[in-house]
Structures are given as C-alpha cells and as structure tokens.
mmCIF file of C-alpha atoms in Angstrom:
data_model
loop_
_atom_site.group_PDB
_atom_site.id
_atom_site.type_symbol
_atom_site.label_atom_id
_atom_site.label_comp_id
_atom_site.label_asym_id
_atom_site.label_seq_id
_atom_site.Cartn_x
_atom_site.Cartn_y
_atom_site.Cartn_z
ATOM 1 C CA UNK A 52 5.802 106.997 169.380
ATOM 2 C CA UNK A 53 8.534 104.702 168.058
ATOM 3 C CA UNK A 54 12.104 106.216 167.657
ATOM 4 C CA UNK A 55 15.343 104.691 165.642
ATOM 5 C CA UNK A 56 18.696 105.820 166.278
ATOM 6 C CA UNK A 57 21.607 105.937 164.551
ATOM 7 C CA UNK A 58 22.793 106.405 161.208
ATOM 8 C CA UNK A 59 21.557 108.781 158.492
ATOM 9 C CA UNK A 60 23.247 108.660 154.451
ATOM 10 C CA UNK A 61 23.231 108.896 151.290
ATOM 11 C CA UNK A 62 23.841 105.287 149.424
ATOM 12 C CA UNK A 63 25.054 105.722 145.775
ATOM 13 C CA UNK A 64 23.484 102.386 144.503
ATOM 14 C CA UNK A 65 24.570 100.372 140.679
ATOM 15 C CA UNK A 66 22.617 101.250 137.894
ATOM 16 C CA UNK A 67 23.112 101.427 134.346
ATOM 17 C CA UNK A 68 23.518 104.739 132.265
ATOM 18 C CA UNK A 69 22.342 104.760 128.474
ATOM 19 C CA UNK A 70 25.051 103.281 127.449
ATOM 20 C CA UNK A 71 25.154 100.383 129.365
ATOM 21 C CA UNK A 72 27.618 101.099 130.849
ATOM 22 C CA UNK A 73 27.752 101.278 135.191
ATOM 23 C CA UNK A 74 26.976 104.172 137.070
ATOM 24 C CA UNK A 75 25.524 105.292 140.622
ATOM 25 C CA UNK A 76 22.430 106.734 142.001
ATOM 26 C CA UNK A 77 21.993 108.868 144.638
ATOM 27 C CA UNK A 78 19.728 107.201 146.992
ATOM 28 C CA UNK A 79 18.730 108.059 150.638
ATOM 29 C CA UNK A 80 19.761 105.610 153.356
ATOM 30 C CA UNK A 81 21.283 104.704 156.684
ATOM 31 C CA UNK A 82 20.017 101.867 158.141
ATOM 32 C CA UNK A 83 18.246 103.225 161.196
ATOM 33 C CA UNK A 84 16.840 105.748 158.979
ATOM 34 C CA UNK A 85 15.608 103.433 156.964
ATOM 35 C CA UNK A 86 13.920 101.939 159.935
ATOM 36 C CA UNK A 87 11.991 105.216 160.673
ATOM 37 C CA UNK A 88 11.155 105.787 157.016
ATOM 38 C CA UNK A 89 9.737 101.999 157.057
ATOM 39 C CA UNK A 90 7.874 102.481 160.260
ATOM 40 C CA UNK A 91 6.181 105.445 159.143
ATOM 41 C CA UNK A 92 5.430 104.880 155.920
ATOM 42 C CA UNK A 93 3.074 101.719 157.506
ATOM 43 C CA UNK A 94 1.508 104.155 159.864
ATOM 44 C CA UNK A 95 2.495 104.377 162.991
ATOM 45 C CA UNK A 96 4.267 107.867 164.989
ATOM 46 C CA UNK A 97 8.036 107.938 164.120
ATOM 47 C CA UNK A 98 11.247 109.779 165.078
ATOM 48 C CA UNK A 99 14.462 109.478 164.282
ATOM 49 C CA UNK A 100 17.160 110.276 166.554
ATOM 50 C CA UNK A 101 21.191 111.013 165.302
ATOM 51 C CA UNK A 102 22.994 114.020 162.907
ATOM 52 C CA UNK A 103 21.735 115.025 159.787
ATOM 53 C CA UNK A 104 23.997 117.410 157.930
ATOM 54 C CA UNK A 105 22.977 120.520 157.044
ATOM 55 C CA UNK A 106 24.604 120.551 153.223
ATOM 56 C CA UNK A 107 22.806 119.325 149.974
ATOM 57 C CA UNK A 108 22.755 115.409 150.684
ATOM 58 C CA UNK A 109 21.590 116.230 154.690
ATOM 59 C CA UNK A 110 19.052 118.145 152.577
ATOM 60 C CA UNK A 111 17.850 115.347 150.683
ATOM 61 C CA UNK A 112 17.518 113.012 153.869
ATOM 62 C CA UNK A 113 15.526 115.301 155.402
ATOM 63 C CA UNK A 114 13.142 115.820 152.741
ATOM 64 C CA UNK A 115 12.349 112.389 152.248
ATOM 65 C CA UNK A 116 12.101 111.277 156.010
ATOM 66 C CA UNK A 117 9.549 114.626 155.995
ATOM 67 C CA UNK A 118 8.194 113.278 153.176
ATOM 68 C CA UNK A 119 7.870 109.947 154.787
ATOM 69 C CA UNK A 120 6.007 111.092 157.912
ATOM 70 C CA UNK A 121 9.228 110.744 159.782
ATOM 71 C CA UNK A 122 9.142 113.331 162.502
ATOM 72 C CA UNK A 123 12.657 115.111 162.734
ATOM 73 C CA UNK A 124 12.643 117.236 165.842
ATOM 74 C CA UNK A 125 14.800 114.908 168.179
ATOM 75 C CA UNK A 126 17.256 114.899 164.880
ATOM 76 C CA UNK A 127 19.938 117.049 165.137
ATOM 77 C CA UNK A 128 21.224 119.156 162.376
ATOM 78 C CA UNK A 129 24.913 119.848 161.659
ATOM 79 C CA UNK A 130 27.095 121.328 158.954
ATOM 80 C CA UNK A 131 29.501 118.345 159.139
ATOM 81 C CA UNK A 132 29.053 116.650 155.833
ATOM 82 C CA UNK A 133 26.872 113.686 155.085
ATOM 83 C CA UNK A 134 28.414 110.481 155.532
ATOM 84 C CA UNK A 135 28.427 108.178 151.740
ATOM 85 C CA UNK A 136 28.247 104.593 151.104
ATOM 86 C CA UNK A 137 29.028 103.160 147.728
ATOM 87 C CA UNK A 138 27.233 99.861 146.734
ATOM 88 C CA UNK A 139 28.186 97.043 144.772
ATOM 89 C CA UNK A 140 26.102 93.990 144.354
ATOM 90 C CA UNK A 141 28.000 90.820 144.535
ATOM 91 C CA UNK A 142 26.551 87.326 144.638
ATOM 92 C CA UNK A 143 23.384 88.466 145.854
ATOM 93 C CA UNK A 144 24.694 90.286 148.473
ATOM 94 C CA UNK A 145 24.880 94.357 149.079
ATOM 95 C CA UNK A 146 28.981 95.368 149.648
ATOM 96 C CA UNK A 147 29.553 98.388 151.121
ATOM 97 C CA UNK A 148 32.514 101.362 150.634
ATOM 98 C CA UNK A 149 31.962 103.992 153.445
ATOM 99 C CA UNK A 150 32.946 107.471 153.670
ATOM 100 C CA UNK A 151 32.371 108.402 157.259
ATOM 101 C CA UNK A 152 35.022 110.907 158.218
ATOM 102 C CA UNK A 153 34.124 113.883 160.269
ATOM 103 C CA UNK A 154 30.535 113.200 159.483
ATOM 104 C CA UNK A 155 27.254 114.612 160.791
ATOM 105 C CA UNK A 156 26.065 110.905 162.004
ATOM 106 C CA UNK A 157 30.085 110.629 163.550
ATOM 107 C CA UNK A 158 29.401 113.504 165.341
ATOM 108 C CA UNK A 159 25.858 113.343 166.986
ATOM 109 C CA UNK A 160 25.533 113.520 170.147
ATOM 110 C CA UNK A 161 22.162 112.326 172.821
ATOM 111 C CA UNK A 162 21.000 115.095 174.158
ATOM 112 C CA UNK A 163 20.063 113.970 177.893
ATOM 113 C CA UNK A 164 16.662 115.379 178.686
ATOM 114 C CA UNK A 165 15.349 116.203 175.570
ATOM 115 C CA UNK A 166 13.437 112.717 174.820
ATOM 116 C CA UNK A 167 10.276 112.185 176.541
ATOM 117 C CA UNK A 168 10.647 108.101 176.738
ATOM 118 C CA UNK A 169 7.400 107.953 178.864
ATOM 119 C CA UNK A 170 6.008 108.573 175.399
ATOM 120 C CA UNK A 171 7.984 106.245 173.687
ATOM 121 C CA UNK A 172 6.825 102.708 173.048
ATOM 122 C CA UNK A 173 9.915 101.614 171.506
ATOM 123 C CA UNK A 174 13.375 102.401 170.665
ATOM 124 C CA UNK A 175 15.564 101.056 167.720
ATOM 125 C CA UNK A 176 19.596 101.390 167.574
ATOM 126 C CA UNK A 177 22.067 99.534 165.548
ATOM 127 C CA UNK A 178 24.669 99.808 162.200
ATOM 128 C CA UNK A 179 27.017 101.616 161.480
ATOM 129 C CA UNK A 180 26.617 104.270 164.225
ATOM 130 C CA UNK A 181 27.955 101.687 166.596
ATOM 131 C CA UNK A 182 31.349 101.096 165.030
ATOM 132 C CA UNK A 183 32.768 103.980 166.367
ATOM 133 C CA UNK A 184 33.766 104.786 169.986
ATOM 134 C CA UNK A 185 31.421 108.055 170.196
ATOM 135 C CA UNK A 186 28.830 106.701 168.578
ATOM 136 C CA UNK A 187 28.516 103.854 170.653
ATOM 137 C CA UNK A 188 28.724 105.649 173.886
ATOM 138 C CA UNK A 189 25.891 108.090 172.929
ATOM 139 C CA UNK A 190 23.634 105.488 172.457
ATOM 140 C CA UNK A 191 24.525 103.653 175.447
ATOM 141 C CA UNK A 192 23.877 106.511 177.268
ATOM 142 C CA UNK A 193 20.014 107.016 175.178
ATOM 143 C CA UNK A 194 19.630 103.373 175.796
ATOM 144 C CA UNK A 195 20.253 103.767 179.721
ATOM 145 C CA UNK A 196 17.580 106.524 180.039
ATOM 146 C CA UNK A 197 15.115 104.960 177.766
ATOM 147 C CA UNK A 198 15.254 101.691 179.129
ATOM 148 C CA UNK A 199 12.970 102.012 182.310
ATOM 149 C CA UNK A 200 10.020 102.582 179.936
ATOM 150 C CA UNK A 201 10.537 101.628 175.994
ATOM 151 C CA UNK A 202 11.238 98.356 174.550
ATOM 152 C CA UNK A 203 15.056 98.175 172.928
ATOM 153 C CA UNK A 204 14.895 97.384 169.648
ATOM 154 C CA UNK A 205 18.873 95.721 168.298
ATOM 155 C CA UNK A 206 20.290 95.021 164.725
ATOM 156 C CA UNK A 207 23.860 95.197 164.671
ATOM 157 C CA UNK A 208 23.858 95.580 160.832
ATOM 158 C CA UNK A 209 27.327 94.300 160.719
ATOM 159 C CA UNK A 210 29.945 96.513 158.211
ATOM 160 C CA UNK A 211 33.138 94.552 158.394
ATOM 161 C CA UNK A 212 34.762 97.185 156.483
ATOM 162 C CA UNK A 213 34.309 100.155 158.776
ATOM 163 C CA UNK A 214 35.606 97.144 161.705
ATOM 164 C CA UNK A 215 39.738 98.148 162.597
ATOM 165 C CA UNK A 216 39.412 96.008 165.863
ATOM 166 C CA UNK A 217 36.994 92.781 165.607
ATOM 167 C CA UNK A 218 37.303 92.089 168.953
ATOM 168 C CA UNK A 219 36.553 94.794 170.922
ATOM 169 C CA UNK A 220 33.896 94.992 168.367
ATOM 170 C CA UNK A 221 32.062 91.634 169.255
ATOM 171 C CA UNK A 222 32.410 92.701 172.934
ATOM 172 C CA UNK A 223 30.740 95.780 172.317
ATOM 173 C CA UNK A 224 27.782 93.848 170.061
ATOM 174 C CA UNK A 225 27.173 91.643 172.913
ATOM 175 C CA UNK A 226 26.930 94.804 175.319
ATOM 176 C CA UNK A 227 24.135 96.089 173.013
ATOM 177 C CA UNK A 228 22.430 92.390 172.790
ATOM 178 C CA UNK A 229 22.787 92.152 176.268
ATOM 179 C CA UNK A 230 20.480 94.766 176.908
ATOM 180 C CA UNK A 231 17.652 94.319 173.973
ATOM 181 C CA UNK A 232 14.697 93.234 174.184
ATOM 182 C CA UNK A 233 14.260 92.328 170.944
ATOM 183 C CA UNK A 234 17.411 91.329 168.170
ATOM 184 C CA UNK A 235 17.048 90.734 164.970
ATOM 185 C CA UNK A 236 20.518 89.668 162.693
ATOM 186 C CA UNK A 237 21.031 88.295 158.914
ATOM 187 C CA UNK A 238 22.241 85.437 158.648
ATOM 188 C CA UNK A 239 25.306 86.914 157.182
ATOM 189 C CA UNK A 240 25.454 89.318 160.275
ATOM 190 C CA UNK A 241 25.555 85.852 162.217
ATOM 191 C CA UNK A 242 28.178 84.125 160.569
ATOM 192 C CA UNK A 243 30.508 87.429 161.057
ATOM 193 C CA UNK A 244 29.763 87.390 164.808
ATOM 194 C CA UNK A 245 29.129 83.697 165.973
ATOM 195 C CA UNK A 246 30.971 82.037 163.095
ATOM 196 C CA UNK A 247 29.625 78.398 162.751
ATOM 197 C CA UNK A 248 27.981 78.691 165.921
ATOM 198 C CA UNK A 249 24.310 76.535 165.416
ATOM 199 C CA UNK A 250 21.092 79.572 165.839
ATOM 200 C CA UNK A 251 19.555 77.535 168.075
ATOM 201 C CA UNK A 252 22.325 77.681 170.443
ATOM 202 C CA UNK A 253 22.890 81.163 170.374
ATOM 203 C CA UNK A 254 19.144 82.042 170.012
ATOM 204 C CA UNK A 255 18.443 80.078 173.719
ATOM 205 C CA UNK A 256 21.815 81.882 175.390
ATOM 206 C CA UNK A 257 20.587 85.580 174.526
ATOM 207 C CA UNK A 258 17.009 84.539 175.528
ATOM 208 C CA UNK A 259 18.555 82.900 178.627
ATOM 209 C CA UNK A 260 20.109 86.862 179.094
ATOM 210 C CA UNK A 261 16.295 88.495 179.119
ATOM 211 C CA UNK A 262 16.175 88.875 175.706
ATOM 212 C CA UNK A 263 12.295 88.409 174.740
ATOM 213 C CA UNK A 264 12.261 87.571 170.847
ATOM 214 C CA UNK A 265 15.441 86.603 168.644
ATOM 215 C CA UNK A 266 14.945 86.929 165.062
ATOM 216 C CA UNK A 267 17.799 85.981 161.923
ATOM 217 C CA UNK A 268 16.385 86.635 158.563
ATOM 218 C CA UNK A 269 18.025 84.344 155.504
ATOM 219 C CA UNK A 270 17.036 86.064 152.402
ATOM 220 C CA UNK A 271 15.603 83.629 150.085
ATOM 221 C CA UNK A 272 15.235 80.997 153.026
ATOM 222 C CA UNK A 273 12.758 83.443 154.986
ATOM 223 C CA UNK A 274 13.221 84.223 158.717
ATOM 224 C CA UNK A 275 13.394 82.017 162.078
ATOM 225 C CA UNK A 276 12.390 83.102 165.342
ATOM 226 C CA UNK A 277 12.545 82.011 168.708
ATOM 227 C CA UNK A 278 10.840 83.528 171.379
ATOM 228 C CA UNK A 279 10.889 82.306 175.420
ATOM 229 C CA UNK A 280 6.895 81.584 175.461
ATOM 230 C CA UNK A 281 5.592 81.155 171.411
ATOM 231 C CA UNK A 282 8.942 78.677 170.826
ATOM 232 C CA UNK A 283 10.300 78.588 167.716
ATOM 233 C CA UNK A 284 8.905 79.669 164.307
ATOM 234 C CA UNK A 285 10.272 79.916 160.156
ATOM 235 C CA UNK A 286 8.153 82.030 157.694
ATOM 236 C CA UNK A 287 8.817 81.781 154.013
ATOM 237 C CA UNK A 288 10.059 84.524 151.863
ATOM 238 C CA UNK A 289 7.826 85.758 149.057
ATOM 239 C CA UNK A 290 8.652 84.488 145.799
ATOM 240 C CA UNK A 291 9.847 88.028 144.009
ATOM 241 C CA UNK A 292 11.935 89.063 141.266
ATOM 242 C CA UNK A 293 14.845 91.171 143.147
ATOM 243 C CA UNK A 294 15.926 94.144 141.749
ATOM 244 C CA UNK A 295 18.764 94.647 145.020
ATOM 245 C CA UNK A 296 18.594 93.903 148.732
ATOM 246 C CA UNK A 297 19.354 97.114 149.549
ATOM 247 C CA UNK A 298 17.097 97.711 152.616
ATOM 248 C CA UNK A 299 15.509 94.709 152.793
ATOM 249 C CA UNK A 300 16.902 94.155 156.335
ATOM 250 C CA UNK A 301 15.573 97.295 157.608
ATOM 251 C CA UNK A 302 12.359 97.150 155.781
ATOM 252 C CA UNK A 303 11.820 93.782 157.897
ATOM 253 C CA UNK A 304 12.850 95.422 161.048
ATOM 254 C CA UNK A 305 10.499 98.470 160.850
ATOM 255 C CA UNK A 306 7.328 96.512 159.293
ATOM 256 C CA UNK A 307 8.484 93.390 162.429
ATOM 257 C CA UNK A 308 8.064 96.972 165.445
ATOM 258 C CA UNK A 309 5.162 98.148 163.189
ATOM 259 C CA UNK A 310 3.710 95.086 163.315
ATOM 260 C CA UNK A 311 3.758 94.379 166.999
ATOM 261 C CA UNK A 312 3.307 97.517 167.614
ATOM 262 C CA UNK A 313 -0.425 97.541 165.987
ATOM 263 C CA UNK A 314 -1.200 94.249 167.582
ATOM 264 C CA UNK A 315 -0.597 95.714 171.156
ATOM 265 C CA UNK A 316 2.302 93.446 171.766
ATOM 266 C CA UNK A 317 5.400 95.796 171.423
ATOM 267 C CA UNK A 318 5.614 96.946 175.075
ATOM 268 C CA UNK A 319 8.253 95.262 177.051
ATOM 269 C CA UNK A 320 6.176 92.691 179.144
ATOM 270 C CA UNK A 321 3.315 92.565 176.395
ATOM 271 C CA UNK A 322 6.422 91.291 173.967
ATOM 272 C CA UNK A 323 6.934 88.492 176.959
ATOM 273 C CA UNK A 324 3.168 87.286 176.702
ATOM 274 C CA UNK A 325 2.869 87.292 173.114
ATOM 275 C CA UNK A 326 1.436 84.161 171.047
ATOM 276 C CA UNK A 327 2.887 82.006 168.760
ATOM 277 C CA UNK A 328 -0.366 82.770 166.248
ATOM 278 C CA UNK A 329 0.236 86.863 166.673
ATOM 279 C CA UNK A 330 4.082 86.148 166.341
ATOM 280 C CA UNK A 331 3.675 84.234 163.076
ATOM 281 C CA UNK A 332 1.633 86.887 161.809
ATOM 282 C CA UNK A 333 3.836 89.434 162.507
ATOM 283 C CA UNK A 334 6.499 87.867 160.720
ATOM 284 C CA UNK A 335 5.129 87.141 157.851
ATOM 285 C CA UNK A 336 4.034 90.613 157.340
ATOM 286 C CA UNK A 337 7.720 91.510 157.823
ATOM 287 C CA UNK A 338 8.997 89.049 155.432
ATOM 288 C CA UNK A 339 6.568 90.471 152.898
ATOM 289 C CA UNK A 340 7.600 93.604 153.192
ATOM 290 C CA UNK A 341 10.954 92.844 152.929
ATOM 291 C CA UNK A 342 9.919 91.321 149.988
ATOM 292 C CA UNK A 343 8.276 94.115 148.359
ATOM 293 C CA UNK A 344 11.500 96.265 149.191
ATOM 294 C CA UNK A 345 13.466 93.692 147.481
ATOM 295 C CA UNK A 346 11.505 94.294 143.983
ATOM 296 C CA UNK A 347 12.732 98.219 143.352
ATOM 297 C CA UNK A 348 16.537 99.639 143.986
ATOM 298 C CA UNK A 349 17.314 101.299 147.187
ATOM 299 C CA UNK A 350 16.279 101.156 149.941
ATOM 300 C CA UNK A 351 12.511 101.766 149.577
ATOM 301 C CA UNK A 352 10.010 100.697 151.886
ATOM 302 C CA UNK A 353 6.745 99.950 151.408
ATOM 303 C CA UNK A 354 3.905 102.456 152.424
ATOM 304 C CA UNK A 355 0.710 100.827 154.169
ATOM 305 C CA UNK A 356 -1.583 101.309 150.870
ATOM 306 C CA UNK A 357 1.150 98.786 149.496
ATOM 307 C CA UNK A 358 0.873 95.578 151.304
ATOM 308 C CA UNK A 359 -1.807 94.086 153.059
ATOM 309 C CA UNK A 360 -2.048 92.179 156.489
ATOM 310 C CA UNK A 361 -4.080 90.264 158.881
ATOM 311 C CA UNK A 362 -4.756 90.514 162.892
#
C-alpha cells in the first residue's frame, strides 16, 4: 500500500455563472488528498491518513476519495468543520485564501500503532498540514515510525499566506527534506524557499543529505530531476489547453509514486539503483498526467483508462 498524509478540503474554484458574471464551485481538495485520489485512480492500493470532518463538506471528501478507490480506514473522522480554500487564478498561477480555524485536518492527530508500515511501500506528507505546530509534530512523529520500512515521499506545497513566521518555517521545511527520500517542489515553491538559489546547487546539497531523487516541476517548462546514480534529466510538458492548475502539482506527485511504484523501483534502496531510462519514463508519465489534470477545473486526476504509458 501507498499512504499520503496530511490535508483534506474543500477548494471553492472560479467559474462563471449564466450571467457571466464570477462565481465559485465547490470542489474537493487538499493536496495530500489529492495525492491519494491520484494514486488510486491509476491503480495502485491507497490510504490516506489525517481528519476528515464529519459535517456536509467532510461528507463530500469522503465520498469521492471512496469513490476514488481511496481506502479511508487510517482517516480519522471528526465533527470539527472542514477546512476551505478560496481560489483565484492570477497570471497563470493558483492563489489561495484559507479558512483553517479549528478544523478537522488542524486537529488530527497519528495514532501510534494503528499503521501497519511493514505493509506500506511508501508514505507521502506535505502542504498545508505542515504550517502549523500540531500538524507538523504529528507527522514527524508518523514519519519516525514509518521510516525503518517505507520510502518518505516530501512536497512542501508552499502557502505563504497561512506562513506568520517564515523562518521557523524554512527550518522546519528543511527538517522534513532532511529526512525524504524523495522531494519534489514547483518552481514557485523554490523561489519562496531558496530564493535565487541555482537548482543545481540545491538539488546536489539535499542529495549530498541522503536524499535519493530531487524533482522541481516548471509548468509550461516541464520538470528536472536529479538523482545520485541516473544524473540529471528535463521532460517536456504536454502541449494542452489549460483550463486551471489546480492540482496539477499533486497529480504529478501521485502518477511520479504510481509510477515507480509499478516499475518496482519505489522501495527505498530500489529508488537508489534506479536507471536513468526507467527514471525518464517515469517522469514523463507524470508530466502527462499533470497535463491531463491541467485540461478540466479542479483538481481532477486522471484515472488509468485515461492516459497511457510505457515500461
């Protein structure tokens, strides 16, 4: 099995009512959900881990992870209310207004002992859930006892809104790096952490920590890897018509795990050994699906019978 932890919401994303005028739609979202939902919907065994409320929006993220083949039973259910993010596109780019108070994903708590991660290939954490002080000590404290036998999985997600104290909040993302096995950023995640810093630089330091595979995806530019043994290596974005971006970073993330994860290479030391060919591939099949996400609003990954791939 592959888990994702963290955060769990509803996005209210732009659209247009019948009078042209702008509204919102109620979307399901949360980047680490996201994750799970993209993971699953490509086939392979996925739970999510963190709180789902137990009101009408928890409701509606827990019928469409179910509905995604997301299995639920490490989740836990709460009646703190649903934490909601309202999106506005500008430039390109997805901008954020969260609601987060007294939430069920503020709230959740790791329940020590109740994840068997001798079953668990790989673990994802990240976003939002980080941010705050609880939050990030729960998932330290998952990471710690899942780290002797599944593969960490890292996207900070950067929200510099939901940021009071930048930072203690860079120390804390380098905590997390520090222990991944594999990271994965935007580009616009990198400039809010590293500044001008060049990729290549920072790329070689976090491999030089153990880190086996560093990945920062640039939207139209495609993605750029580096990895200890395969070296470095850039895969184009499709050419698409976007309709948002809204999940496009997650949809890369889970369809990146999937993808390693179906060509035996996802383990910790099997992620050390693997190829610059396999590598490629997997990429590119991320940066497809990414793609594909990219072409319909929300975040909306693609299910297996929707893209194609090579091994």
């Amino acid at each position: 099995m592959l888990i994702s932890c963290g955060d769990a919401l509803i996005d209210f994303v732009p659209t247009k009512n019948v009078d042209g005028r702008e509204a919102v739609m109620p979307a399901v979202g949360g980047s680490c959900l996201n994750v799970a939902i993209g993971i699953a919907r490509l086939g392979a065994p996925t739970g999510f881990v963190g709180g789902i409320s137990t009101d009408l929006f928890g409701r509606m993220i827990a019928d469409h992870a179910a509905a995604s083949n997301v299995q639920l039973g490490l989740a836990t259910r709460s009646d703190y209310q649903t934490t909601l993010a309202f999106v506005r596109i500008v430039a390109g780019e997805s901008h954020y207004a969260f609601y987060d108070a007294e939430t069920a994903t503020r709230n959740w708590t790791f329940r020590r002992g109740t994840i068997p991660f001798g079953a668990v290939e790989a673990v994802h954490v990240g976003s939002t859930t980080l941010v705050n002080d609880q939050g990030a000590a729960e998932t330290t404290a998952l990471i710690a006892d899942a780290k002797a036998s599944s593969t960490i999985s890292f996207d900070p997600n950067c929200r510099p809104n939901l940021v009071k104290d930048k930072p203690a909040y860079l120390a804390r993302m380098a905590e997390f790096a520090a222990g991944a096995d594999l990271i994965k950023m935007s580009d616009v995640d990198f400039a809010y952490l590293f500044d001008e810093e060049p990729y290549q630089q920072r790329a070689r330091a976090l491999l030089g920590q153990g880190t086996s595979l560093v990945v920062i995806t640039r939207g139209n530019d495609g993605a750029i890897a580096w990895h200890a043994k395969a070296g470095q290596i850039e895969v184009e974005a499709p050419k698409i018509e976007v309709a948002d971006t809204i999940g496009a970073g997650d949809s890369f993330q889970a369809a990146l795990l999937f993808a390693l994860h179906k060509q035996g290479r996802l383990a910790r030391q099997q992620l050390k050994d693997i190829g610059t060919d396999e590598l490629r591939r997997a990429l590119s099949f991320a940066a497809n699906c990414a793609g594909l996400t990219c072409t319909r609003p929300g975040a909306d990954p693609p299910w297996s019978r929707e893209i194609s791939w090579s091994w």
